[in-house]
Coordinates of C-alpha atoms and ligand atoms in Angstrom, one line a residue:
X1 CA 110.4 131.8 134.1
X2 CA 108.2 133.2 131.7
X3 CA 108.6 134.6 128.1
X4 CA 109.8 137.9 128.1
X5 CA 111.1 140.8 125.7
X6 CA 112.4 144.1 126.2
X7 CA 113.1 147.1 123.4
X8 CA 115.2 150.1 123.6
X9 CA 115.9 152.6 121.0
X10 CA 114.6 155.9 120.6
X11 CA 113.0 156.7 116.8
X12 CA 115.8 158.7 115.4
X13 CA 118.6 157.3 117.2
X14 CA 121.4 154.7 115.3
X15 CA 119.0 151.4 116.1
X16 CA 116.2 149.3 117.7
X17 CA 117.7 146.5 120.5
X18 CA 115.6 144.0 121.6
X19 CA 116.2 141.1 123.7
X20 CA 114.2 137.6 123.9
X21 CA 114.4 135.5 126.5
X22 CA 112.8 132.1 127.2
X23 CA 113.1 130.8 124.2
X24 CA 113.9 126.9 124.3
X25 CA 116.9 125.3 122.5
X26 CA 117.3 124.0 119.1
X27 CA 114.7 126.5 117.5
X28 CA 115.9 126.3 113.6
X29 CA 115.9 130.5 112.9
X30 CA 117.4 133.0 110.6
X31 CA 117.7 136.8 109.5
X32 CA 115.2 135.8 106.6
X33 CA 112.3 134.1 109.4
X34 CA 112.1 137.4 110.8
X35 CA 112.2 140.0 107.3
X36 CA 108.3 139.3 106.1
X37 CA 106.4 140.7 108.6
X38 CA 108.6 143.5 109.3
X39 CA 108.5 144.5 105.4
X40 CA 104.5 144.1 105.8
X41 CA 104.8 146.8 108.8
X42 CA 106.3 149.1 106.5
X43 CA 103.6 148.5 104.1
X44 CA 100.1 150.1 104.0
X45 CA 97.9 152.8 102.4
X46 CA 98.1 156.6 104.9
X47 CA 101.4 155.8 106.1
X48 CA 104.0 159.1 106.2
X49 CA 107.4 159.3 104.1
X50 CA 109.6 158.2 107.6
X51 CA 108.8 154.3 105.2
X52 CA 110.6 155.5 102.5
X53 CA 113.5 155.8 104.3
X54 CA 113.9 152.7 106.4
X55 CA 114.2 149.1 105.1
X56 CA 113.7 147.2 108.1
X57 CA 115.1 143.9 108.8
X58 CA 116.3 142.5 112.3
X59 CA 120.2 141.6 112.8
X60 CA 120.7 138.4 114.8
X61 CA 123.5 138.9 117.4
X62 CA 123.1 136.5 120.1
X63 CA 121.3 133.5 121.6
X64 CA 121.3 131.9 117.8
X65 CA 124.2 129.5 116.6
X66 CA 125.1 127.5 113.4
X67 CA 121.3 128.0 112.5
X68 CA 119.7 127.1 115.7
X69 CA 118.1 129.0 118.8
X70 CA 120.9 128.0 122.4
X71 CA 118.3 128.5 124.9
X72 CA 119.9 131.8 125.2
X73 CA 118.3 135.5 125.3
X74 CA 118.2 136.0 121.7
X75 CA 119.6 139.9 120.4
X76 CA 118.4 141.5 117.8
X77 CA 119.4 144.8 116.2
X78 CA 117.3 147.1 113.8
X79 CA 118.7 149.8 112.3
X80 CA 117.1 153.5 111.7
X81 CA 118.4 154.4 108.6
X82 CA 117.2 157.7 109.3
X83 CA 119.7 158.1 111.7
X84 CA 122.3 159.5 109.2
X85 CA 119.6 162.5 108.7
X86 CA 119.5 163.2 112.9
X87 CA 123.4 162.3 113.4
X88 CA 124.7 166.0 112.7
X89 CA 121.7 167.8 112.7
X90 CA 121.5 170.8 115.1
X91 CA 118.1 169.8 117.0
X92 CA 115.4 172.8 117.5
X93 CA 113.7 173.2 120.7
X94 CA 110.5 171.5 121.4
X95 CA 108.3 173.2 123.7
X96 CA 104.9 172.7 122.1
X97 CA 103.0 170.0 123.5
X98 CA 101.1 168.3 120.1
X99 CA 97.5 167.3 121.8
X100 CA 96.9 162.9 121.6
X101 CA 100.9 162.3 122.0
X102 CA 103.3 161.7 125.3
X103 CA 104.9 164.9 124.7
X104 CA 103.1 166.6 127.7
X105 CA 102.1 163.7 130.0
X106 CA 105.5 162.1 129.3
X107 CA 107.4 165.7 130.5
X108 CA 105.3 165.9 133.7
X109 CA 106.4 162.4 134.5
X110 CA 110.2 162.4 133.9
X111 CA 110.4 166.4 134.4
X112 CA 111.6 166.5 130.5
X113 CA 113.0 170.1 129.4
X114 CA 112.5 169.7 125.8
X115 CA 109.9 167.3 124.4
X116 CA 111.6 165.6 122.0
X117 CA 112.5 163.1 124.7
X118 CA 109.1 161.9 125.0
X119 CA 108.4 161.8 121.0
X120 CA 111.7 159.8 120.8
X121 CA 110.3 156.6 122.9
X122 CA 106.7 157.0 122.2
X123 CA 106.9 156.7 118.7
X124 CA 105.5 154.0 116.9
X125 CA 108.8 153.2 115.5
X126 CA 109.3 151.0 118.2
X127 CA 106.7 148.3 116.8
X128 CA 109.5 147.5 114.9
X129 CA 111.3 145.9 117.7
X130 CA 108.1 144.1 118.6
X131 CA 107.6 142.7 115.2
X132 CA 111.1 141.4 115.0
X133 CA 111.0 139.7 118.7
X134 CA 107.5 138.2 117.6
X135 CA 108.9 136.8 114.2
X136 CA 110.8 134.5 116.4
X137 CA 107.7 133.7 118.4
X138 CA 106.1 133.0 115.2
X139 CA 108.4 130.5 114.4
X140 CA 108.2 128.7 117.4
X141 CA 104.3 128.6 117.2
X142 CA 104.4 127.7 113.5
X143 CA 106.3 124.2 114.9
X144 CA 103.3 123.4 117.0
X145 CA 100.7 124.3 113.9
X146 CA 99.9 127.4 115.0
X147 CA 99.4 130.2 113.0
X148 CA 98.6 133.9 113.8
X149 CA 97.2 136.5 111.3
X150 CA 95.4 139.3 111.1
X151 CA 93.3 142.2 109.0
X152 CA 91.5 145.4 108.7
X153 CA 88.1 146.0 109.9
X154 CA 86.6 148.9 110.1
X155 CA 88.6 152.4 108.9
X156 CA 87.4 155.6 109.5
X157 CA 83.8 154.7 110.2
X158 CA 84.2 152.0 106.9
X159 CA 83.1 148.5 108.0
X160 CA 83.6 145.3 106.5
X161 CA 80.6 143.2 107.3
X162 CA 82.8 140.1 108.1
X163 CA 80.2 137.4 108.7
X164 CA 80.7 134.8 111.8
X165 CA 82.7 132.1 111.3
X166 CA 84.4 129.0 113.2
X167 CA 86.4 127.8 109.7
X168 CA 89.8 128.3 110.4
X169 CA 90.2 128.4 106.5
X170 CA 87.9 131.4 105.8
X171 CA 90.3 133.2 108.6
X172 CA 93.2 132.0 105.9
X173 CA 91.3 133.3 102.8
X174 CA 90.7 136.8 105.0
X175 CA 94.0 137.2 105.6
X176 CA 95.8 136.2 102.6
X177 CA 93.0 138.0 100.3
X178 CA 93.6 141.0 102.9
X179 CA 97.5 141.2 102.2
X180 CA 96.9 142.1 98.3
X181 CA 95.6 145.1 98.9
X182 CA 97.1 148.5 100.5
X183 CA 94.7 148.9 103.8
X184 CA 94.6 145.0 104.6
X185 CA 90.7 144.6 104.7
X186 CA 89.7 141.4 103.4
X187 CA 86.8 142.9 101.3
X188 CA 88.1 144.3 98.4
X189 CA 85.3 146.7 97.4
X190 CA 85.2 148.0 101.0
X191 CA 89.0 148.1 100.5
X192 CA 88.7 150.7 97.8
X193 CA 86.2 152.9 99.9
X194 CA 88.7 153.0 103.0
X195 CA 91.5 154.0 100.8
X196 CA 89.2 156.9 99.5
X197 CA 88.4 157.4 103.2
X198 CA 92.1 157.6 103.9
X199 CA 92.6 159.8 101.0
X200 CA 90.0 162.5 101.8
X201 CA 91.2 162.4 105.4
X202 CA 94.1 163.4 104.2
X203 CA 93.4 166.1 101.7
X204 CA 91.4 167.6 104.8
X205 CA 94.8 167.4 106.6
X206 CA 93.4 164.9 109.2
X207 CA 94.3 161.3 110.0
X208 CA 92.1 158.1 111.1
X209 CA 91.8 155.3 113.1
X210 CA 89.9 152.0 113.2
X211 CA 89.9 148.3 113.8
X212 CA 91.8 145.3 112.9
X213 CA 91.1 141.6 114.2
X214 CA 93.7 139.8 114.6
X215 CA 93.2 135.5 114.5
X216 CA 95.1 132.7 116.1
X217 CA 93.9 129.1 114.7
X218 CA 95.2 126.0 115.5
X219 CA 95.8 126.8 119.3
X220 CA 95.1 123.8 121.5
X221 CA 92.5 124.3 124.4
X222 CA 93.9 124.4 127.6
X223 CA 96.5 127.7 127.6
X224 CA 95.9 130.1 129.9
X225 CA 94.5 130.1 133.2
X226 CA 90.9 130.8 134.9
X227 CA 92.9 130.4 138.5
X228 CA 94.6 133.7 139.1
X229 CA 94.2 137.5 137.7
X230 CA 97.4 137.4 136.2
X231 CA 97.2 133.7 134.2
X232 CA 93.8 134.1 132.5
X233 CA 94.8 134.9 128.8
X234 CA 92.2 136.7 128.0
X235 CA 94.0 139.5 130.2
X236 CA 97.0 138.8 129.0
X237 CA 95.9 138.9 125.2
X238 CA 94.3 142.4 125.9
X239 CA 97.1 143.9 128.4
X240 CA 99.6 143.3 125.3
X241 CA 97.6 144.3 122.2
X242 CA 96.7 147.2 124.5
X243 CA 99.9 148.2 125.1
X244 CA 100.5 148.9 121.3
X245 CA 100.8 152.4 120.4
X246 CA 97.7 154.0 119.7
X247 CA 95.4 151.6 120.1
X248 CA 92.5 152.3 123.2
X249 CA 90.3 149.2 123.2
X250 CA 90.3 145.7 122.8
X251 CA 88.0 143.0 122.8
X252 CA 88.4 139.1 122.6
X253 CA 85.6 137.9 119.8
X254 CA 82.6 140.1 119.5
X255 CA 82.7 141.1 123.3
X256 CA 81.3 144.5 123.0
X257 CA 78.3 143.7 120.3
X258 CA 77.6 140.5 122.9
X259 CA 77.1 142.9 126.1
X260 CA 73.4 143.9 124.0
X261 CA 72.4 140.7 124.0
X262 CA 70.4 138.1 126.1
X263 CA 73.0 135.1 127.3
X264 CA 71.1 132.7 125.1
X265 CA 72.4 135.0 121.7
X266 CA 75.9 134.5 123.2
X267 CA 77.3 131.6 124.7
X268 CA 78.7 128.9 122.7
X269 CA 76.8 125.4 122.9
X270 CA 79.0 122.5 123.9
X271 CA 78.5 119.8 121.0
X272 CA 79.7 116.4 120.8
X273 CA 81.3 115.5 117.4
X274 CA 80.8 111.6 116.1
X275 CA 84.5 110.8 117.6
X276 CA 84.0 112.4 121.2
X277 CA 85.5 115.7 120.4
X278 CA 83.7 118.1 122.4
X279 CA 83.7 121.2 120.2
X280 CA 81.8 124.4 119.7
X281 CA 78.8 125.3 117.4
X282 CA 79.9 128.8 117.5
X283 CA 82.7 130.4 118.8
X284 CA 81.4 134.1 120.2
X285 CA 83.5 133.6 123.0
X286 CA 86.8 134.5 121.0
X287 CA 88.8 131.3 121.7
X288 CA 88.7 132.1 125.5
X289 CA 86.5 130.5 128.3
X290 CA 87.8 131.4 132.0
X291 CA 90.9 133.0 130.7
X292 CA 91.7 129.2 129.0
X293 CA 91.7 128.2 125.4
X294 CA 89.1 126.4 124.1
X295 CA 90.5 125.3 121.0
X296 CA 88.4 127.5 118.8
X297 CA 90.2 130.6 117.1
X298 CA 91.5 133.1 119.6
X299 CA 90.4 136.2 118.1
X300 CA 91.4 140.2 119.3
X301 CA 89.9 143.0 118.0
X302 CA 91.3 146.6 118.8
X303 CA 90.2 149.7 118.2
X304 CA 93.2 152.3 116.8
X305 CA 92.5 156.2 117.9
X306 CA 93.5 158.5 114.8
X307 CA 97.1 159.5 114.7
X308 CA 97.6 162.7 116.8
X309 CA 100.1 164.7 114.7
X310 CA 97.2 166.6 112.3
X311 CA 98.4 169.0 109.6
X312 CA 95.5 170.7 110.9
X313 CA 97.1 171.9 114.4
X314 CA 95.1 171.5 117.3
X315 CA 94.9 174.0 120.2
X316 CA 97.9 173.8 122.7
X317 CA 100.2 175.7 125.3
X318 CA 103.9 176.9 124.1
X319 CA 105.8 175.4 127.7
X320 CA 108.8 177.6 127.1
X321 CA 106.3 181.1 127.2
X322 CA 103.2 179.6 128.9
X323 CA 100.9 181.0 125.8
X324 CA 98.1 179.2 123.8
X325 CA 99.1 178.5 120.8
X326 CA 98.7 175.6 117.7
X327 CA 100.3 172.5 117.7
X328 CA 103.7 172.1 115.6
X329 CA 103.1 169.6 112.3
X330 CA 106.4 166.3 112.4
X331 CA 106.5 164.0 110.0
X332 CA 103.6 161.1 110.9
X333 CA 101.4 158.6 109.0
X334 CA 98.2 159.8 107.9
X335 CA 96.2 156.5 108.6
X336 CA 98.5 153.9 110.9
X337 CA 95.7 151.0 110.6
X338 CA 96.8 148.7 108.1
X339 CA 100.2 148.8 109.4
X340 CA 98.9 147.7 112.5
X341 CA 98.3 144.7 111.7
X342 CA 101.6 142.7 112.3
X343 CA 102.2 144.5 115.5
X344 CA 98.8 143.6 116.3
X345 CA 99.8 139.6 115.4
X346 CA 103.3 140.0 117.0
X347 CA 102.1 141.0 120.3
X348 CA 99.4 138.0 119.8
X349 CA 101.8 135.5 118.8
X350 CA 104.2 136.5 121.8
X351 CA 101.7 136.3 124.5
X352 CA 100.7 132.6 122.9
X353 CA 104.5 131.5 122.8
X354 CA 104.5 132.6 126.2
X355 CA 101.3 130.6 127.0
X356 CA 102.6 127.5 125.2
X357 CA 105.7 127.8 127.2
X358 CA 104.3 127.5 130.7
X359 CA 101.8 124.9 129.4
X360 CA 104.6 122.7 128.0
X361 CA 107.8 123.7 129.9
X362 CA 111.1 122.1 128.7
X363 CA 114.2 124.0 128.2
X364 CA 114.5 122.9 124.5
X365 CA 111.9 122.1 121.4
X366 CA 112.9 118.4 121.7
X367 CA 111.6 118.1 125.1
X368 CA 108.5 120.2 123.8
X369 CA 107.0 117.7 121.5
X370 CA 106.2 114.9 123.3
X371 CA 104.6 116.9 125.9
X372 CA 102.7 119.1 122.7
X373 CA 101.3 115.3 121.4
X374 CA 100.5 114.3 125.3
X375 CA 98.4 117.8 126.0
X376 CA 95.2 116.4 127.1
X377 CA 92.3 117.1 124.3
X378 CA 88.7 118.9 124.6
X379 CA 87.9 115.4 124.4
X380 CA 85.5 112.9 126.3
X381 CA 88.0 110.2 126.7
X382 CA 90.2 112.4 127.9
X383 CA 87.8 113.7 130.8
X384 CA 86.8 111.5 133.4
X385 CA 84.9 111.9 135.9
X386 CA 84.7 110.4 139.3
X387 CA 81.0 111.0 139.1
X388 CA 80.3 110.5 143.1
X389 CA 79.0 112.3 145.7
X390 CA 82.4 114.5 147.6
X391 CA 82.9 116.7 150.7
X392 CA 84.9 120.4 150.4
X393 CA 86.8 119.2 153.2
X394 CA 87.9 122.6 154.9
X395 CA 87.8 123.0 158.5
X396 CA 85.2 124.5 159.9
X397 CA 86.1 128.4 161.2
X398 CA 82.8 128.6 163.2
X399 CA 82.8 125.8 165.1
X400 CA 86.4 124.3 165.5
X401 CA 89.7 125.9 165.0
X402 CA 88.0 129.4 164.8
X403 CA 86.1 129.4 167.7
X404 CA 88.3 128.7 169.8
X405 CA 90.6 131.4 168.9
X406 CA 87.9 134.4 168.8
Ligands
LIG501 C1 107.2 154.9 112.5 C2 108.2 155.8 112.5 C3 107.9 157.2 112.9 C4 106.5 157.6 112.5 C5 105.5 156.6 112.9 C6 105.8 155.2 112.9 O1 108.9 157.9 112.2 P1 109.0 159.5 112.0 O2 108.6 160.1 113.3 O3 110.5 159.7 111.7 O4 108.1 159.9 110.9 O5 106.4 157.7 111.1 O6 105.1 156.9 114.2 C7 103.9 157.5 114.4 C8 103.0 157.8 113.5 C9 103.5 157.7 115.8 O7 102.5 158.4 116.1 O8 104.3 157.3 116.7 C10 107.5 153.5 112.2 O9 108.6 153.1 112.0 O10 106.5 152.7 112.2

């Protein structure tokens, strides 16, 4: 049984409830494992005032005892502190579609009579669920020296020029230089220009996307699957970081700047290290070959559409009186990229956990290691080859079994 998490809540509603399960036994976790990267979600240059409200940290109320994971579905429990604002309030109508959001394709799906319904579940809010299930899958990666981060790069039309690299240190350096300053870019001149990006954006009462890359080193080749649709991680990678709100694109590695090219500019060459390690020169690939880990850093790149609630409204159609009108201004963020980032890295780290999983099986971490220290290596010794002439084997349809049947 695969890894799997599920999230309920609606934005403005008492809490956020999600529920892990899948997780093997004897994981050491706690309230604190899970607070970083939900405080770094809240955190980031363009985001609206909903922040200054909330101080998010994830409740532990099941599948965790005396310190350690049971094997259990794991509950957690995030509360809205702007709940107490919504509790009494007398709620206005909401007729007016806003153009980019699920109010109207969400209404003509479940037949809503007032929008708000859709807003409620399609806010990003509910990346805070994600980030807390994913702390936990963090964790569990972090045992098996695996670490997942993420950064900034592009906002607005403002590029880092990030240069090509295989050293999973320089990935490090990006991230942690990234996380000192308020739009997570690792450049910190280009930094300053995308927060004066952000800034005129949002004197001209607009909002902006961009792109953030997000970096998982020290995964071992062989995760994933190039056998079936629905194994190969590359999909899996891009179904989940796709599914994040906002975001309309994603590539593994440089996929899109690599369809220009010749395959010679692209491929990785196979290189055999002194020891027999069998490694990679480059790694434009993104980590992934056939949908299976090579060993290299995974890397996932997404593109983030601007945030659809603009001070400046866009055209639209009152549902209650069937007549054009402008689109009605709620509280949003201004620039959501920065924040992205750690939703960006927790729906990363769970699809790996879930990789790691299925590769190892075992019910509890114990049973996990040995099987982690056996995984066979992108190694020569660890390849042999029979290295003889074979047969396919199948029967043949034309001229036995088949025949005879037509
Ligand atoms: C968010 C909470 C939301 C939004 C934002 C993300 O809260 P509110 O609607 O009360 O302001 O600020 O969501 C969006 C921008 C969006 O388009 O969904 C959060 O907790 O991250």
């Amino acid at each position: 049984m695969p890894l799997r998490f599920l999230t309920a809540g609606e934005s403005h509603g008492p809490q956020l409830t999600v529920i892990l399960e899948g997780m093997p036994a004897g994981l050491p976790l706690s309230e604190d494992d899970l607070v970083e990267d939900m405080r770094r979600r809240q955190k980031g240059y363009g985001r609206g005032g909903r922040m200054q409200i909330e101080k998010d940290g994830a409740h532990i109320t099941a599948g965790v005892m005396n310190g350690l994971t049971t094997g259990g579905p794991i509950a957690l429990t995030i509360y809205n502190r702007d709940w107490r604002n919504w509790r009494d309030k007398a709620i206005d109508p909401f007729t007016v579609p806003r153009p980019g959001h699920a109010d109207l394709t969400g209404a003509v799906k479940y037949g809503y009579t007032d929008l708000r319904l859709s807003l409620e579940r399609a806010s990003a809010r509910e990346t805070a669920a994600r980030v807390a299930a994913a702390g936990v899958c963090k964790k569990l990666l972090d045992i098996f020296g695996i670490r997942v981060v993420g950064y900034v790069t592009m906002i607005g039309g403002v590029r880092a020029g990030l240069p090509e690299t295989i050293d999973p240190a320089e990935y490090e350096r990006r991230a942690a230089t990234a996380e000192e300053n308020e739009v997570r870019c690792p450049d910190p001149q280009i930094a300053g220009k995308m927060r004066a990006r952000i800034k005129e954006a949002i004197q001209a009462k607009d909002t902006l996307g961009g792109v953030f890359e997000i970096v998982a080193l020290g995964v071992p080749a062989g995760l994933g699957s190039h056998v079936h649709y629905d194994r190969k991680l590359d999909g899996r990678l891009m179904g989940a970081v796709g599914s994040i709100q906002s975001i309309k694109g994603v590539e593994i590695g440089p996929a899109f700047a690599n369809s220009a090219k010749q395959g010679t500019h692209v491929h990785d060459p196979i290189v055999r290290d002194t020891d027999g390690a069998l490694n990679r020169s480059s790694n434009r690939a993104g980590g992934t070959e056939g949908g299976i880990t090579t060993g290299m850093p995974v890397i996932v790149r997404a593109a983030m559409k601007p945030i659809s609630t603009t001070l400046n409204p866009l055209p639209t159609v009152d549902l209650a009186t069937g007549d054009p009108t402008e689109a009605i201004y709620e509280r949003s963020d201004y620039c959501a990229v920065p924040r992205a980032v750690p939703v960006g890295e927790a729906m990363v780290a769970f699809v790996l956990a879930d990789a790691l999983l299925e590769k190892l099986g075992g019910d509890s971490l114990a049973e996990m290691q040995p099987r982690f220290d056996a995984l066979r290596r992108s190694h020569i010794d660890d390849l042999p080859q029979a290295n003889e002439a074979w047969q396919f084997g199948f029967t043949d349809w034309e001229n036995d079994a088949g025949k005879q049947q037509s």
